[in-house]
């Protein structure tokens, strides 16, 4: 069966180019040009993935995403943001978007992100994790909030996604390449070193002793593991 994608985007040229390409990749594509009809469509039918532009007529991509999550729709959402909307990423994660792509983007990158999201949602356990606690750290997935000893820890969007992924796959050995492809969403750039840097930042923020981590473990030659 073909996987179904709903694209909510108001630039006709982009809709045309993307639909053509996605269909040639074997996806079924529906599109809507404003937030209101996009939301209606997303609630009326079942999709495997929803691409949401942030700046839309009638209802913003954020409002659409929030409404979908409130209505219990768990379909992966890939948000398309214009340049310079960095702050929006955090807002987006808090309201339940799964990934972001900044316009203009490379078609290969878009396809890689879509594949990663679809793969992730298939692999996801049926029961969605609401919160997770380790040591003095508590992660609230509904609010996209991380607390350490009761006070808020500021994570970048990518750090948060990485942490979430590791927790969802706790106990598993995960290679840097897998992390790059599933968390960053593409395999060419950035390099695997990027993963190490983000892991180091996470340890600084969350581990009691970052040099001797208890949870965010390095497995030499293999990758990383979240020890639960
Ligand atoms: Ca737009």
mmCIF file of N, CA and C in Angstrom, residues 99 112-113 116 119-120 158-170 172-200 202-203 216-219 222-226:
data_model
loop_
_atom_site.group_PDB
_atom_site.id
_atom_site.type_symbol
_atom_site.label_atom_id
_atom_site.label_comp_id
_atom_site.label_asym_id
_atom_site.label_seq_id
_atom_site.Cartn_x
_atom_site.Cartn_y
_atom_site.Cartn_z
ATOM 1 N N UNK A 99 9.497 17.265 13.228
ATOM 2 C CA UNK A 99 10.736 17.694 12.588
ATOM 3 C C UNK A 99 10.491 18.999 11.846
ATOM 4 N N UNK A 112 14.778 12.505 2.525
ATOM 5 C CA UNK A 112 15.425 11.764 3.618
ATOM 6 C C UNK A 112 14.677 11.982 4.937
ATOM 7 N N UNK A 113 14.265 13.226 5.172
ATOM 8 C CA UNK A 113 13.524 13.523 6.410
ATOM 9 C C UNK A 113 12.196 12.774 6.436
ATOM 10 N N UNK A 116 12.806 9.166 7.167
ATOM 11 C CA UNK A 116 13.173 8.958 8.567
ATOM 12 C C UNK A 116 11.931 9.049 9.467
ATOM 13 N N UNK A 119 9.783 5.970 8.991
ATOM 14 C CA UNK A 119 10.423 4.812 9.604
ATOM 15 C C UNK A 119 10.245 4.864 11.123
ATOM 16 N N UNK A 120 10.458 6.052 11.662
ATOM 17 C CA UNK A 120 10.341 6.250 13.100
ATOM 18 C C UNK A 120 8.932 5.940 13.577
ATOM 19 N N UNK A 158 17.472 20.357 18.839
ATOM 20 C CA UNK A 158 18.154 19.137 18.441
ATOM 21 C C UNK A 158 18.552 18.293 19.652
ATOM 22 N N UNK A 159 19.014 18.960 20.703
ATOM 23 C CA UNK A 159 19.366 18.219 21.917
ATOM 24 C C UNK A 159 18.137 17.491 22.460
ATOM 25 N N UNK A 160 17.022 18.191 22.436
ATOM 26 C CA UNK A 160 15.791 17.585 22.942
ATOM 27 C C UNK A 160 15.394 16.374 22.091
ATOM 28 N N UNK A 161 15.475 16.526 20.781
ATOM 29 C CA UNK A 161 15.126 15.406 19.891
ATOM 30 C C UNK A 161 16.043 14.212 20.115
ATOM 31 N N UNK A 162 17.320 14.525 20.327
ATOM 32 C CA UNK A 162 18.303 13.458 20.552
ATOM 33 C C UNK A 162 17.992 12.721 21.852
ATOM 34 N N UNK A 163 17.729 13.482 22.900
ATOM 35 C CA UNK A 163 17.401 12.887 24.194
ATOM 36 C C UNK A 163 16.152 12.024 24.083
ATOM 37 N N UNK A 164 15.147 12.569 23.418
ATOM 38 C CA UNK A 164 13.886 11.842 23.255
ATOM 39 C C UNK A 164 14.128 10.521 22.519
ATOM 40 N N UNK A 165 14.909 10.601 21.479
ATOM 41 C CA UNK A 165 15.194 9.401 20.687
ATOM 42 C C UNK A 165 15.919 8.349 21.530
ATOM 43 N N UNK A 166 16.917 8.810 22.282
ATOM 44 C CA UNK A 166 17.693 7.879 23.117
ATOM 45 C C UNK A 166 16.795 7.222 24.169
ATOM 46 N N UNK A 167 15.924 8.015 24.760
ATOM 47 C CA UNK A 167 15.021 7.460 25.784
ATOM 48 C C UNK A 167 14.055 6.468 25.154
ATOM 49 N N UNK A 168 13.545 6.813 23.987
ATOM 50 C CA UNK A 168 12.621 5.899 23.301
ATOM 51 C C UNK A 168 13.308 4.585 22.933
ATOM 52 N N UNK A 169 14.618 4.650 22.752
ATOM 53 C CA UNK A 169 15.372 3.441 22.391
ATOM 54 C C UNK A 169 16.297 3.016 23.521
ATOM 55 N N UNK A 170 15.883 3.295 24.738
ATOM 56 C CA UNK A 170 16.763 3.000 25.885
ATOM 57 C C UNK A 170 17.136 1.520 25.934
ATOM 58 N N UNK A 172 19.181 0.133 24.000
ATOM 59 C CA UNK A 172 19.686 -0.319 22.695
ATOM 60 C C UNK A 172 21.006 0.374 22.371
ATOM 61 N N UNK A 173 21.880 -0.338 21.694
ATOM 62 C CA UNK A 173 23.098 0.287 21.195
ATOM 63 C C UNK A 173 22.777 0.958 19.862
ATOM 64 N N UNK A 174 23.064 2.259 19.774
ATOM 65 C CA UNK A 174 22.696 3.004 18.572
ATOM 66 C C UNK A 174 23.940 3.646 17.961
ATOM 67 N N UNK A 175 24.180 3.366 16.698
ATOM 68 C CA UNK A 175 25.370 3.920 16.047
ATOM 69 C C UNK A 175 25.184 5.401 15.749
ATOM 70 N N UNK A 176 26.288 6.085 15.566
ATOM 71 C CA UNK A 176 26.233 7.513 15.220
ATOM 72 C C UNK A 176 25.496 7.717 13.902
ATOM 73 N N UNK A 177 25.694 6.805 12.982
ATOM 74 C CA UNK A 177 25.047 6.929 11.669
ATOM 75 C C UNK A 177 23.517 6.846 11.816
ATOM 76 N N UNK A 178 23.066 5.913 12.650
ATOM 77 C CA UNK A 178 21.627 5.792 12.874
ATOM 78 C C UNK A 178 21.077 7.056 13.520
ATOM 79 N N UNK A 179 21.819 7.583 14.490
ATOM 80 C CA UNK A 179 21.362 8.816 15.140
ATOM 81 C C UNK A 179 21.277 9.956 14.132
ATOM 82 N N UNK A 180 22.301 10.066 13.283
ATOM 83 C CA UNK A 180 22.298 11.123 12.274
ATOM 84 C C UNK A 180 21.092 10.989 11.358
ATOM 85 N N UNK A 181 20.831 9.768 10.929
ATOM 86 C CA UNK A 181 19.759 9.613 9.958
ATOM 87 C C UNK A 181 18.383 9.733 10.618
ATOM 88 N N UNK A 182 18.234 9.266 11.867
ATOM 89 C CA UNK A 182 16.916 9.309 12.498
ATOM 90 C C UNK A 182 16.638 10.600 13.258
ATOM 91 N N UNK A 183 17.689 11.216 13.803
ATOM 92 C CA UNK A 183 17.462 12.448 14.577
ATOM 93 C C UNK A 183 17.706 13.681 13.715
ATOM 94 N N UNK A 184 18.764 13.642 12.932
ATOM 95 C CA UNK A 184 19.048 14.794 12.051
ATOM 96 C C UNK A 184 18.291 14.657 10.731
ATOM 97 N N UNK A 185 18.071 13.431 10.332
ATOM 98 C CA UNK A 185 17.221 13.211 9.169
ATOM 99 C C UNK A 185 17.927 13.143 7.830
ATOM 100 N N UNK A 186 19.203 13.079 7.805
ATOM 101 C CA UNK A 186 19.906 12.926 6.535
ATOM 102 C C UNK A 186 21.278 12.344 6.838
ATOM 103 N N UNK A 187 21.913 11.733 5.840
ATOM 104 C CA UNK A 187 23.157 11.047 6.178
ATOM 105 C C UNK A 187 24.439 11.659 5.620
ATOM 106 N N UNK A 188 24.332 12.580 4.699
ATOM 107 C CA UNK A 188 25.551 13.166 4.151
ATOM 108 C C UNK A 188 26.189 14.139 5.143
ATOM 109 N N UNK A 189 25.534 15.231 5.414
ATOM 110 C CA UNK A 189 25.990 16.204 6.392
ATOM 111 C C UNK A 189 24.924 16.333 7.472
ATOM 112 N N UNK A 190 25.157 16.730 8.658
ATOM 113 C CA UNK A 190 26.488 16.965 9.212
ATOM 114 C C UNK A 190 27.219 15.661 9.488
ATOM 115 N N UNK A 191 28.453 15.783 9.934
ATOM 116 C CA UNK A 191 29.268 14.598 10.156
ATOM 117 C C UNK A 191 28.931 13.932 11.484
ATOM 118 N N UNK A 192 29.420 12.714 11.635
ATOM 119 C CA UNK A 192 29.123 11.960 12.856
ATOM 120 C C UNK A 192 29.666 12.671 14.097
ATOM 121 N N UNK A 193 30.672 13.499 13.900
ATOM 122 C CA UNK A 193 31.235 14.276 15.009
ATOM 123 C C UNK A 193 30.163 15.154 15.659
ATOM 124 N N UNK A 194 29.226 15.634 14.839
ATOM 125 C CA UNK A 194 28.115 16.441 15.350
ATOM 126 C C UNK A 194 27.371 15.712 16.467
ATOM 127 N N UNK A 195 27.195 14.413 16.286
ATOM 128 C CA UNK A 195 26.500 13.619 17.289
ATOM 129 C C UNK A 195 27.273 13.668 18.609
ATOM 130 N N UNK A 196 28.598 13.507 18.516
ATOM 131 C CA UNK A 196 29.436 13.527 19.722
ATOM 132 C C UNK A 196 29.318 14.852 20.460
ATOM 133 N N UNK A 197 29.309 15.935 19.673
ATOM 134 C CA UNK A 197 29.218 17.262 20.276
ATOM 135 C C UNK A 197 27.887 17.424 21.008
ATOM 136 N N UNK A 198 26.803 17.035 20.372
ATOM 137 C CA UNK A 198 25.494 17.163 21.017
ATOM 138 C C UNK A 198 25.392 16.259 22.243
ATOM 139 N N UNK A 199 25.998 15.082 22.142
ATOM 140 C CA UNK A 199 25.972 14.169 23.282
ATOM 141 C C UNK A 199 26.727 14.793 24.456
ATOM 142 N N UNK A 200 27.850 15.426 24.167
ATOM 143 C CA UNK A 200 28.631 16.078 25.220
ATOM 144 C C UNK A 200 27.812 17.190 25.878
ATOM 145 N N UNK A 202 24.538 17.374 26.050
ATOM 146 C CA UNK A 202 23.491 16.741 26.856
ATOM 147 C C UNK A 202 24.048 16.271 28.198
ATOM 148 N N UNK A 203 25.237 15.698 28.160
ATOM 149 C CA UNK A 203 25.852 15.228 29.415
ATOM 150 C C UNK A 203 26.124 16.384 30.356
ATOM 151 N N UNK A 216 23.929 8.483 29.732
ATOM 152 C CA UNK A 216 24.263 8.696 28.318
ATOM 153 C C UNK A 216 25.641 8.084 28.049
ATOM 154 N N UNK A 217 25.630 6.805 27.737
ATOM 155 C CA UNK A 217 26.877 6.055 27.669
ATOM 156 C C UNK A 217 27.460 5.980 26.265
ATOM 157 N N UNK A 218 28.801 6.023 26.198
ATOM 158 C CA UNK A 218 29.503 5.774 24.947
ATOM 159 C C UNK A 218 29.923 4.313 24.915
ATOM 160 N N UNK A 219 29.640 3.644 23.818
ATOM 161 C CA UNK A 219 30.125 2.277 23.647
ATOM 162 C C UNK A 219 31.194 2.347 22.569
ATOM 163 N N UNK A 222 31.077 1.474 18.799
ATOM 164 C CA UNK A 222 29.719 1.066 18.440
ATOM 165 C C UNK A 222 28.760 2.244 18.350
ATOM 166 N N UNK A 223 28.902 3.171 19.298
ATOM 167 C CA UNK A 223 27.977 4.296 19.297
ATOM 168 C C UNK A 223 27.574 4.677 20.710
ATOM 169 N N UNK A 224 26.256 4.839 20.889
ATOM 170 C CA UNK A 224 25.773 5.304 22.179
ATOM 171 C C UNK A 224 24.643 4.413 22.695
ATOM 172 N N UNK A 225 24.433 4.540 23.998
ATOM 173 C CA UNK A 225 23.325 3.790 24.604
ATOM 174 C C UNK A 225 22.786 4.587 25.773
ATOM 175 N N UNK A 226 21.485 4.677 25.867
ATOM 176 C CA UNK A 226 20.870 5.261 27.057
ATOM 177 C C UNK A 226 20.621 4.118 28.029
#
